[in-house]
Coordinates of C-alpha atoms (C1' of nucleotides) in Angstrom, one line a residue:
Chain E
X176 CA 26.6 -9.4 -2.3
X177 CA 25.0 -7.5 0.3
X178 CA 25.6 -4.0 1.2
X179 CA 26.6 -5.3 4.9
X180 CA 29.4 -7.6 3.7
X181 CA 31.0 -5.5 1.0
X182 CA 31.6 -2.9 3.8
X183 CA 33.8 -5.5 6.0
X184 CA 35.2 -5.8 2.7
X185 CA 36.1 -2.7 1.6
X186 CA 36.9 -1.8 5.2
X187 CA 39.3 -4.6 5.9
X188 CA 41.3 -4.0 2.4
X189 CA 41.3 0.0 3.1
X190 CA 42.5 -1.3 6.7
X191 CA 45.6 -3.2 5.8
X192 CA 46.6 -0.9 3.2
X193 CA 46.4 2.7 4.7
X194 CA 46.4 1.5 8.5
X195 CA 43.3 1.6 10.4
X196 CA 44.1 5.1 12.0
X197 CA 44.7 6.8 8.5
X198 CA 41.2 5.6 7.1
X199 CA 37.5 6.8 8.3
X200 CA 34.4 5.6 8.0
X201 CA 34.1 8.5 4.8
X202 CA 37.0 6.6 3.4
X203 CA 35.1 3.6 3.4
X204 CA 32.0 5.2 2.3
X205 CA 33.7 6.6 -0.7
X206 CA 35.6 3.4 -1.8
X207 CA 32.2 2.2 -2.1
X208 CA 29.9 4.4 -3.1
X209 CA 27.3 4.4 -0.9
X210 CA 26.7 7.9 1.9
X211 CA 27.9 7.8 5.3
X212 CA 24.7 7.3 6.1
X213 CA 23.6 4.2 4.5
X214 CA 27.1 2.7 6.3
X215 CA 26.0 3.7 9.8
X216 CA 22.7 2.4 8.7
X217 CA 24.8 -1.3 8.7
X218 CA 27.0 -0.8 11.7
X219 CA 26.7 1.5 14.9
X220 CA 30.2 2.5 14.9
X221 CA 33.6 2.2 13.5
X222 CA 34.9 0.3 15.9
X223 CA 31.7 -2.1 15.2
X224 CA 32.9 -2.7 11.5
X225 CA 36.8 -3.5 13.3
X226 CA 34.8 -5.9 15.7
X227 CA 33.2 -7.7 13.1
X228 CA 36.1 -8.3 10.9
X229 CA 37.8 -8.9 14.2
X230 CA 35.4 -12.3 14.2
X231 CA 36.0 -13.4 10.9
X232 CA 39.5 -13.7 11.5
X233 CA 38.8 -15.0 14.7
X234 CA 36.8 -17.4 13.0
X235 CA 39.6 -18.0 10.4
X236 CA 42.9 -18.4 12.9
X237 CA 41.2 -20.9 15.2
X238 CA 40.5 -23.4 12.1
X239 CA 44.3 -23.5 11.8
X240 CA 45.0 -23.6 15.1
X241 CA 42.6 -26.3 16.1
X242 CA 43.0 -28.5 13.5
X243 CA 43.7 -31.3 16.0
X244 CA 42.7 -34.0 13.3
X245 CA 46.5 -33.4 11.7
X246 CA 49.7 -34.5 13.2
X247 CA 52.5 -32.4 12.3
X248 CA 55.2 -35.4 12.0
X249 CA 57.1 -33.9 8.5
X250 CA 59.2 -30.9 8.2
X251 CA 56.8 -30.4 4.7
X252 CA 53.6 -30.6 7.6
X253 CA 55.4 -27.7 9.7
X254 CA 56.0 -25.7 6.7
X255 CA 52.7 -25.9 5.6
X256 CA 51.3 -25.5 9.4
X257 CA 53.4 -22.3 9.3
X258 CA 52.3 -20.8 5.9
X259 CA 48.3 -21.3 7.1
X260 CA 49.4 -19.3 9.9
X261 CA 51.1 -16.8 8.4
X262 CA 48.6 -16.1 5.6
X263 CA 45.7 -15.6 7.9
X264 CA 47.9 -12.8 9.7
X265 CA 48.8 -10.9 6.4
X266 CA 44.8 -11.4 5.5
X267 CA 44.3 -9.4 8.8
X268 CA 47.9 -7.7 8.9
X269 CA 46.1 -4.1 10.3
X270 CA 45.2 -5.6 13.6
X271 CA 48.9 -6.5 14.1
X272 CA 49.9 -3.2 13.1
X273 CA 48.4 -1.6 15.5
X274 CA 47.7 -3.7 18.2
X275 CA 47.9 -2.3 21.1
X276 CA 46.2 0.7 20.3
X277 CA 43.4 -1.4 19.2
X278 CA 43.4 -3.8 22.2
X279 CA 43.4 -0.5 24.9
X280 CA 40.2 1.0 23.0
X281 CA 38.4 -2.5 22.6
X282 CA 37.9 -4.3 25.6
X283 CA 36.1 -7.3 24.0
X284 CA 39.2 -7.5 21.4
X285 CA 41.7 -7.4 24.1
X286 CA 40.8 -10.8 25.5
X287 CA 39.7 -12.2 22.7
X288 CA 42.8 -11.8 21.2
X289 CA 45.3 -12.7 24.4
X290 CA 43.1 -16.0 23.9
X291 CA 44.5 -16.2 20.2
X292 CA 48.3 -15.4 21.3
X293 CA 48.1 -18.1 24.2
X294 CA 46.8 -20.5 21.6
X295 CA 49.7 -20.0 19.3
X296 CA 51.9 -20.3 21.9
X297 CA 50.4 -23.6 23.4
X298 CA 50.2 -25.2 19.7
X299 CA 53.4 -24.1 18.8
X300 CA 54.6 -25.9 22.0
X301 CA 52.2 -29.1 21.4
X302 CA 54.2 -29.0 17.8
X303 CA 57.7 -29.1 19.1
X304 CA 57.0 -31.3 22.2
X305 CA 55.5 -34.1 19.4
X306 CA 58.7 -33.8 16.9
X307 CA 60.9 -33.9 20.1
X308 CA 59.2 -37.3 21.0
X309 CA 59.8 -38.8 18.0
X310 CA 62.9 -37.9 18.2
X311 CA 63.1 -35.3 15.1
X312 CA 63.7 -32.7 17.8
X313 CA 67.0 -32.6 19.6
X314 CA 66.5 -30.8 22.6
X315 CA 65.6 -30.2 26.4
X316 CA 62.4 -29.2 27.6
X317 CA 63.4 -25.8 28.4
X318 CA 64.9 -25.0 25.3
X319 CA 61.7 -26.3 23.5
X320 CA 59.5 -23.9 25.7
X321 CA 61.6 -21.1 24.6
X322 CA 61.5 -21.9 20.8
X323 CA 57.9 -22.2 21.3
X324 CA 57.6 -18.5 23.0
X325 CA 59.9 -17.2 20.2
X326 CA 57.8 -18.8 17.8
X327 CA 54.9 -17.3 18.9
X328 CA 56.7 -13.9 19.2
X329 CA 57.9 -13.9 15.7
X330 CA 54.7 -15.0 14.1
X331 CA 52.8 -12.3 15.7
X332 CA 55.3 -9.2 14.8
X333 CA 57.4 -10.5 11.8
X334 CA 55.3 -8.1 8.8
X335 CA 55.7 -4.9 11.7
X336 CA 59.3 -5.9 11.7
X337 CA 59.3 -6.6 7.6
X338 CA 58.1 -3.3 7.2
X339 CA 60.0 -1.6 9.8
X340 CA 63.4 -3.0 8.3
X341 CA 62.4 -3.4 4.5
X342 CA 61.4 -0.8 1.7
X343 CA 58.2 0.0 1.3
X344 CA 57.9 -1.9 -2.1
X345 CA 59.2 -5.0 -0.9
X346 CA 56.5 -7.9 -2.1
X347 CA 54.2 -8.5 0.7
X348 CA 54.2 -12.4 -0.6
X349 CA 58.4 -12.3 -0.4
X350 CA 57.8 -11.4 3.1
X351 CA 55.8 -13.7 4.0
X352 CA 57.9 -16.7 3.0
X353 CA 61.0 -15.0 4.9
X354 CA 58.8 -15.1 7.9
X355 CA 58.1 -18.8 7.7
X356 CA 62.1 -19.0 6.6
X357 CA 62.9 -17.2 9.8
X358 CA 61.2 -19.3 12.0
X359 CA 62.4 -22.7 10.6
X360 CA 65.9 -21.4 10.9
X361 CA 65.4 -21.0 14.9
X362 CA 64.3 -24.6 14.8
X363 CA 67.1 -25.8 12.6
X364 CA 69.9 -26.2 15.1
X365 CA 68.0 -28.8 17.1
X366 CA 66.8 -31.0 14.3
X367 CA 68.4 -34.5 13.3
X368 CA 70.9 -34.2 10.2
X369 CA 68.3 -35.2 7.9
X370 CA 65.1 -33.4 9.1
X371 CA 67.7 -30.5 8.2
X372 CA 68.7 -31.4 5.1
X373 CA 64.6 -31.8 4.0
X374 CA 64.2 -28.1 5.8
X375 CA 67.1 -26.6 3.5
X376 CA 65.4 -28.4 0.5
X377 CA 62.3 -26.5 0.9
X378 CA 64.0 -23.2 2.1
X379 CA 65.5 -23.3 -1.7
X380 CA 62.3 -24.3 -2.9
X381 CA 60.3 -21.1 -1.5
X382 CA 63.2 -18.7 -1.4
Chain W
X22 CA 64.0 24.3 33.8
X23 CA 63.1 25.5 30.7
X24 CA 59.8 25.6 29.1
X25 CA 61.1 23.7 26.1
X26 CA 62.6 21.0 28.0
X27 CA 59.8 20.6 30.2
X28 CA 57.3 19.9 27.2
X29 CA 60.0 17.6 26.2
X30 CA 59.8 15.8 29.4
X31 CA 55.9 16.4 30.1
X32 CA 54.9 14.8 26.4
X33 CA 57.6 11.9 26.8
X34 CA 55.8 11.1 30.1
X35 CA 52.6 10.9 28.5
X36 CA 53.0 9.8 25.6
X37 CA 54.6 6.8 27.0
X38 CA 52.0 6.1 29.4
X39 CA 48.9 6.6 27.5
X40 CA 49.5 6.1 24.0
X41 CA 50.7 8.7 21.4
X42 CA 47.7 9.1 19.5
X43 CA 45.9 9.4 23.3
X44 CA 47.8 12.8 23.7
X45 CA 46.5 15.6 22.1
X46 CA 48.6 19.1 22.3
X47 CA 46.4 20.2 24.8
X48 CA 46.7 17.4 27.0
X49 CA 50.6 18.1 27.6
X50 CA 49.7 21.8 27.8
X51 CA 47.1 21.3 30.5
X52 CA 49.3 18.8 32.8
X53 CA 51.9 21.7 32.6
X54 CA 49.4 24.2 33.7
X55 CA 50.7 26.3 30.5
X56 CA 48.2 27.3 27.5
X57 CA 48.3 25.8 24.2
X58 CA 49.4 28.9 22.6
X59 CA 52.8 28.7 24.7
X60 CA 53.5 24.7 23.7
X61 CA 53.0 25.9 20.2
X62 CA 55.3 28.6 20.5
X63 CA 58.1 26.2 21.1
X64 CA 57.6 24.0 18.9
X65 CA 55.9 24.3 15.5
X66 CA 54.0 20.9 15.5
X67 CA 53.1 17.9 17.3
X68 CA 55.2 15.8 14.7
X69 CA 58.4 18.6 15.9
X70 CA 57.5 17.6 19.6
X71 CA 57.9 13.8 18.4
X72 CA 60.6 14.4 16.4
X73 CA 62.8 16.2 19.2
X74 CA 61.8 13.1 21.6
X75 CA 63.1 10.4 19.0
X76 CA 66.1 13.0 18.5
X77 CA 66.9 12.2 22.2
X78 CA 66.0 8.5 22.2
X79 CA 68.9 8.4 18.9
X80 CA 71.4 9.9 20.9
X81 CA 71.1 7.5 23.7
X82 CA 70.9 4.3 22.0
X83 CA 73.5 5.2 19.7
X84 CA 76.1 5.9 22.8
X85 CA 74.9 2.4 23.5
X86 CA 75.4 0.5 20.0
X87 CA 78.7 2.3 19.8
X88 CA 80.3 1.6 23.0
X89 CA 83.7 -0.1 20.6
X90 CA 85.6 0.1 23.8
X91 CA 84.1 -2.2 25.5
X92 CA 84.7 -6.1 24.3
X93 CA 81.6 -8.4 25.3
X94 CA 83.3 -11.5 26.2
X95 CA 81.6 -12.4 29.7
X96 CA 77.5 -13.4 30.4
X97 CA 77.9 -10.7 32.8
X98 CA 78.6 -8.3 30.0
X99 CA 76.0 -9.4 27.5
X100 CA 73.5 -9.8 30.4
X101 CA 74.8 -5.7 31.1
X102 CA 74.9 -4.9 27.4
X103 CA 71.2 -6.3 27.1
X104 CA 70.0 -4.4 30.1
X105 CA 71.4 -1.0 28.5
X106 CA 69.5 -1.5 25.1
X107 CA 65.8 -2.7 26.8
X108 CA 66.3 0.4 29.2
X109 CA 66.3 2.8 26.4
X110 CA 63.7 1.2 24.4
X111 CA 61.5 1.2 27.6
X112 CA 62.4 4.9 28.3
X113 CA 61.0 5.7 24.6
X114 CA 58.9 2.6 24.5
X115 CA 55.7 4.6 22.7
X116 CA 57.9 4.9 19.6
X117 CA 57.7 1.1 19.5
X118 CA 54.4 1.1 20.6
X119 CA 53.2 2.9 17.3
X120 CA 56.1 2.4 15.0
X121 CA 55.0 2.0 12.0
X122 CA 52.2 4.5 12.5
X123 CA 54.9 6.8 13.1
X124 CA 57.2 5.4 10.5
X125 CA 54.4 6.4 8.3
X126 CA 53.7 9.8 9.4
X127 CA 57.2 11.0 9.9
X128 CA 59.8 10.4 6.6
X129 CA 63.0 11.7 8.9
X130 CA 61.9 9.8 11.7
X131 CA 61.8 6.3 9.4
X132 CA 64.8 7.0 7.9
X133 CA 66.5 7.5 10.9
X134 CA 64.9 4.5 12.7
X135 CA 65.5 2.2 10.2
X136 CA 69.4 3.2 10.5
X137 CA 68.7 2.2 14.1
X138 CA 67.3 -1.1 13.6
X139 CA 70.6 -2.3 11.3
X140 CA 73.1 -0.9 13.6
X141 CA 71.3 -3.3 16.3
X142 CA 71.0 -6.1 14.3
X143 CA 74.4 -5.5 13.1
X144 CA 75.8 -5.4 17.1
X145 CA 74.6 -8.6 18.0
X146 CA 75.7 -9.8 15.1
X147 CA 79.5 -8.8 16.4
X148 CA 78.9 -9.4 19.8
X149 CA 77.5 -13.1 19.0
X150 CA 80.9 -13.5 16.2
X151 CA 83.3 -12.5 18.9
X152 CA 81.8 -15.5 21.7
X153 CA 82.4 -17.6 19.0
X154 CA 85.7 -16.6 18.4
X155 CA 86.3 -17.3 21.9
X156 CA 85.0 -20.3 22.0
X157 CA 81.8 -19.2 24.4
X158 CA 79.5 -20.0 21.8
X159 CA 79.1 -23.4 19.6
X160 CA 77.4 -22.9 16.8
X161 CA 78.2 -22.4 12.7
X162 CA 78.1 -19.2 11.4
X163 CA 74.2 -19.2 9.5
X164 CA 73.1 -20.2 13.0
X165 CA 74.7 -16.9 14.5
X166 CA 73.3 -14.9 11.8
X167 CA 69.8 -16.4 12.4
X168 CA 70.0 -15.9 16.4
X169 CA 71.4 -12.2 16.1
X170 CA 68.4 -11.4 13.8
X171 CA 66.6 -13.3 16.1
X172 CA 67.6 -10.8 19.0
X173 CA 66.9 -7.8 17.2
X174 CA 63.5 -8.2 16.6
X175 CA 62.8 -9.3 19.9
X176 CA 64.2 -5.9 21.3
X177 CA 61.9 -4.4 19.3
X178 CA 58.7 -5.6 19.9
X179 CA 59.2 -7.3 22.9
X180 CA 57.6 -4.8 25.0
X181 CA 54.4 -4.8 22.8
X182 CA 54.5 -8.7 22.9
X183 CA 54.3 -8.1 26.9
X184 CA 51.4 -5.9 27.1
X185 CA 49.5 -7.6 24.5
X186 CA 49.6 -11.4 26.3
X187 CA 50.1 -9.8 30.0
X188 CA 48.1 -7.8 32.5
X189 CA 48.3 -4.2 31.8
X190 CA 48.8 -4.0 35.6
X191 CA 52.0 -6.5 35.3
X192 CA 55.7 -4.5 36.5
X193 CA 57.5 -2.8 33.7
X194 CA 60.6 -3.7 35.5
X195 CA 59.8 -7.3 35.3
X196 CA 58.8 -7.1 31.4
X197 CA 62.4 -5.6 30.8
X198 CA 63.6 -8.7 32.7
X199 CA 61.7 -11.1 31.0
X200 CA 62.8 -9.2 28.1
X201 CA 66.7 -10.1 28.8
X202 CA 65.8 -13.1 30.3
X203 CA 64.0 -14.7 27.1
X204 CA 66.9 -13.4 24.4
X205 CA 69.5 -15.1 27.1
X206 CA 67.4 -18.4 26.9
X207 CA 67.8 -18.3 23.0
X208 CA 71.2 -18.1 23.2
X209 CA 71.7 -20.4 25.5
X210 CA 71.6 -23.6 23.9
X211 CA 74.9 -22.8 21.9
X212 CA 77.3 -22.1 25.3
X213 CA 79.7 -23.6 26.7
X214 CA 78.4 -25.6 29.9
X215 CA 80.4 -23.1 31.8
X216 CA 79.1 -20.2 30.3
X217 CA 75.7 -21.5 31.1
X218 CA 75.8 -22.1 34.2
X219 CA 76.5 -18.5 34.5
X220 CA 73.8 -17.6 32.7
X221 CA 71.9 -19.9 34.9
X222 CA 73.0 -18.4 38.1
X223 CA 72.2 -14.5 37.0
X224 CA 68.8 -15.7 36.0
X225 CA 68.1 -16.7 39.0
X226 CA 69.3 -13.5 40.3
X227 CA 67.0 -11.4 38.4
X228 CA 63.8 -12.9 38.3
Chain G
dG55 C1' 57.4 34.0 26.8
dT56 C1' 53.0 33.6 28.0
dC57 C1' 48.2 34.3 27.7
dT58 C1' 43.2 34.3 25.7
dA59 C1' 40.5 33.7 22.0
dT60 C1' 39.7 31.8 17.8
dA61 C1' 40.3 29.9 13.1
dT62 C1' 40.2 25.7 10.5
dA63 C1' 39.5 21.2 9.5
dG64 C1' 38.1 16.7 9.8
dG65 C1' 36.1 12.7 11.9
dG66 C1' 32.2 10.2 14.0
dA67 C1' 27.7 9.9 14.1
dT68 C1' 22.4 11.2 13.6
dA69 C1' 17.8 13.0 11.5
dG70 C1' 14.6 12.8 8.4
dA71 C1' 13.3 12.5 3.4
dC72 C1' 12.8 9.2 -0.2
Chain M
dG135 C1' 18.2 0.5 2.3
dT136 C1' 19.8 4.5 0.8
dC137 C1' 20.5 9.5 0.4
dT138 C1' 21.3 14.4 1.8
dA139 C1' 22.2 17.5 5.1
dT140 C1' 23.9 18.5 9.2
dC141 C1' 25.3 18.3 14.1
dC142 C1' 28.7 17.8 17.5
dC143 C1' 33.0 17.4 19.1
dT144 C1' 37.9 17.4 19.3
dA145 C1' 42.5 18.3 17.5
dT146 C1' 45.9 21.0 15.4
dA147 C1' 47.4 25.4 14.8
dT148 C1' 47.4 30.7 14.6
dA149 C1' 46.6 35.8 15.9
dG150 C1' 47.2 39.3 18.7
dA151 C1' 47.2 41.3 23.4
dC152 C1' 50.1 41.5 27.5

DNA sequence: GTCTATATAGGGATAGAC
DNA sequence: GTCTATCCCTATATAGAC
């Protein structure tokens, strides 16, 4: 593995579990090492290592998102739609901890990711305007573009709230599934009787 | 004035409109035309200055959350009640800019905030039982549990989720708006036709 | 209470040898 | 590619005069 790569590495792990703010590019050095010098030898700045790991989650969030192939017809699909989701954000969870900091010192992030967040949005819309068509969905239009905002607001900041709310200790994979569990239970009241009763099959399942 | 109640003021000001971590000591010293020795003088720390802020920001919200005497049974008082809590939060909004940063940095402060966070949840929770015990509101009782969660979180991050898909230039009194606005829109689907046409017509009113 | 001057520490980043 | 050494800068915080 080259040098190049296990600093992303280290850097992204170090990220998500001390917060980008608490760790420097020593930190990194150290977890690794290798001198400070040999890691600005690989990257120009700090923010250059954040900007590359930006990408490869970049990379990561728009195969879920664009995976237009799939039809999410099943409660079991939308689950499983939801946990892809939701995994890639905990993989990444330190550029949703500190967001806007991290959007107000990197331009290129900023819009990048404002791209991301209107993509969740329109595919969480796309999602709910499909089931409402065939007729799993029980709703209005207006109503479906708010669940499809809320959605996209509660993927985005459920682990800040988690962690916010929650003991430190609590298992990151717990919150994870209470995340997906929240979300489902917002879409709950418009589904048919026995879309429902398949939803609180799987909430036992996971929970 | 005093000195102390100016920094106060001063480092709320800034704080809020650049970013925490964007304000050093000096900063707040130098856009009070006072010296750095003088701000340290009052207070023994940055963290102290913070803590003094959020000691504010818990007196405020907590007059809110614990208004008992007032029963919420009209849109017009939720739609009030709502506009009280997102006018605090945006008056103290860097604390929910960086929270868990903060959370981190400042044992007290997470305690504390955490506290905060139930007794919201906790108050929609109430308010949302006592519509339904009037009839207002249509919906089983996991439902009501789900949607006062649902609100909570929103109030928290829901001026973060503004900044990071809008404009930086877009109208803070519009975001607090939208803010009220969206939570109304999740709750709507569960009122009486009368009580959302109500809702209806003071949307209309404030957007 | 307020100032000037300064201590202290740490982080980001570079130079130059190997 | 990697190391050592070091520079530069900024931030928090203190000492001591006024």
């Amino acid at each position: 593995m080259k040098t190049k790569d296990r600093i992303i590495e280290t850097a992204l792990r170090l990220f998500n579990e001390e917060g980008e703010p608490n760790v420097t590019t020593n930190h990194i050095a150290d977890e690794m090492d290798i001198s400070p010098g040999n890691l600005y030898y690989h990257f120009r700045s700090k923010d250059d290592i954040i900007w590359q790991i930006f990408l490869n989650y970049e990379k990561k969030i728009n195969q879920v998102l664009n995976q237009k192939d799939v039809n999410y017809t099943s409660m079991e699909d939308m689950w499983f739609y939801l946990h892809m989701v939701f995994e890639v954000i905990a993989e990444y969870r330190f550029l949703y901890r500190n967001l806007i900091q991290l959007m107000n010192r990197i331009e290129f992030l900023k819009r990048h990711f404002r791209h991301i967040l209107a993509l969740k949005s329109q595919t969480a819309l796309d999602i709910m305007t499909n089931l409402s068509e065939l007729g799993s969905l029980k709703t209005d239009k207006q109503t479906i573009a708010s669940l499809a905002d809320q959605i996209a607001l509660t993927a985005t900041f459920w682990l800040n709230y988690s962690i916010a709310i929650y003991d430190d200790d609590f298992d990151e994979e717990k919150k994870l599934s209470h995340g997906i569990f929240h979300v489902m239970r917002m879409v709950a009241p418009f589904l048919t009787d026995h879309d429902r009763d398949i939803l609180d099959q799987l909430s036992t399942q996971y929970l």
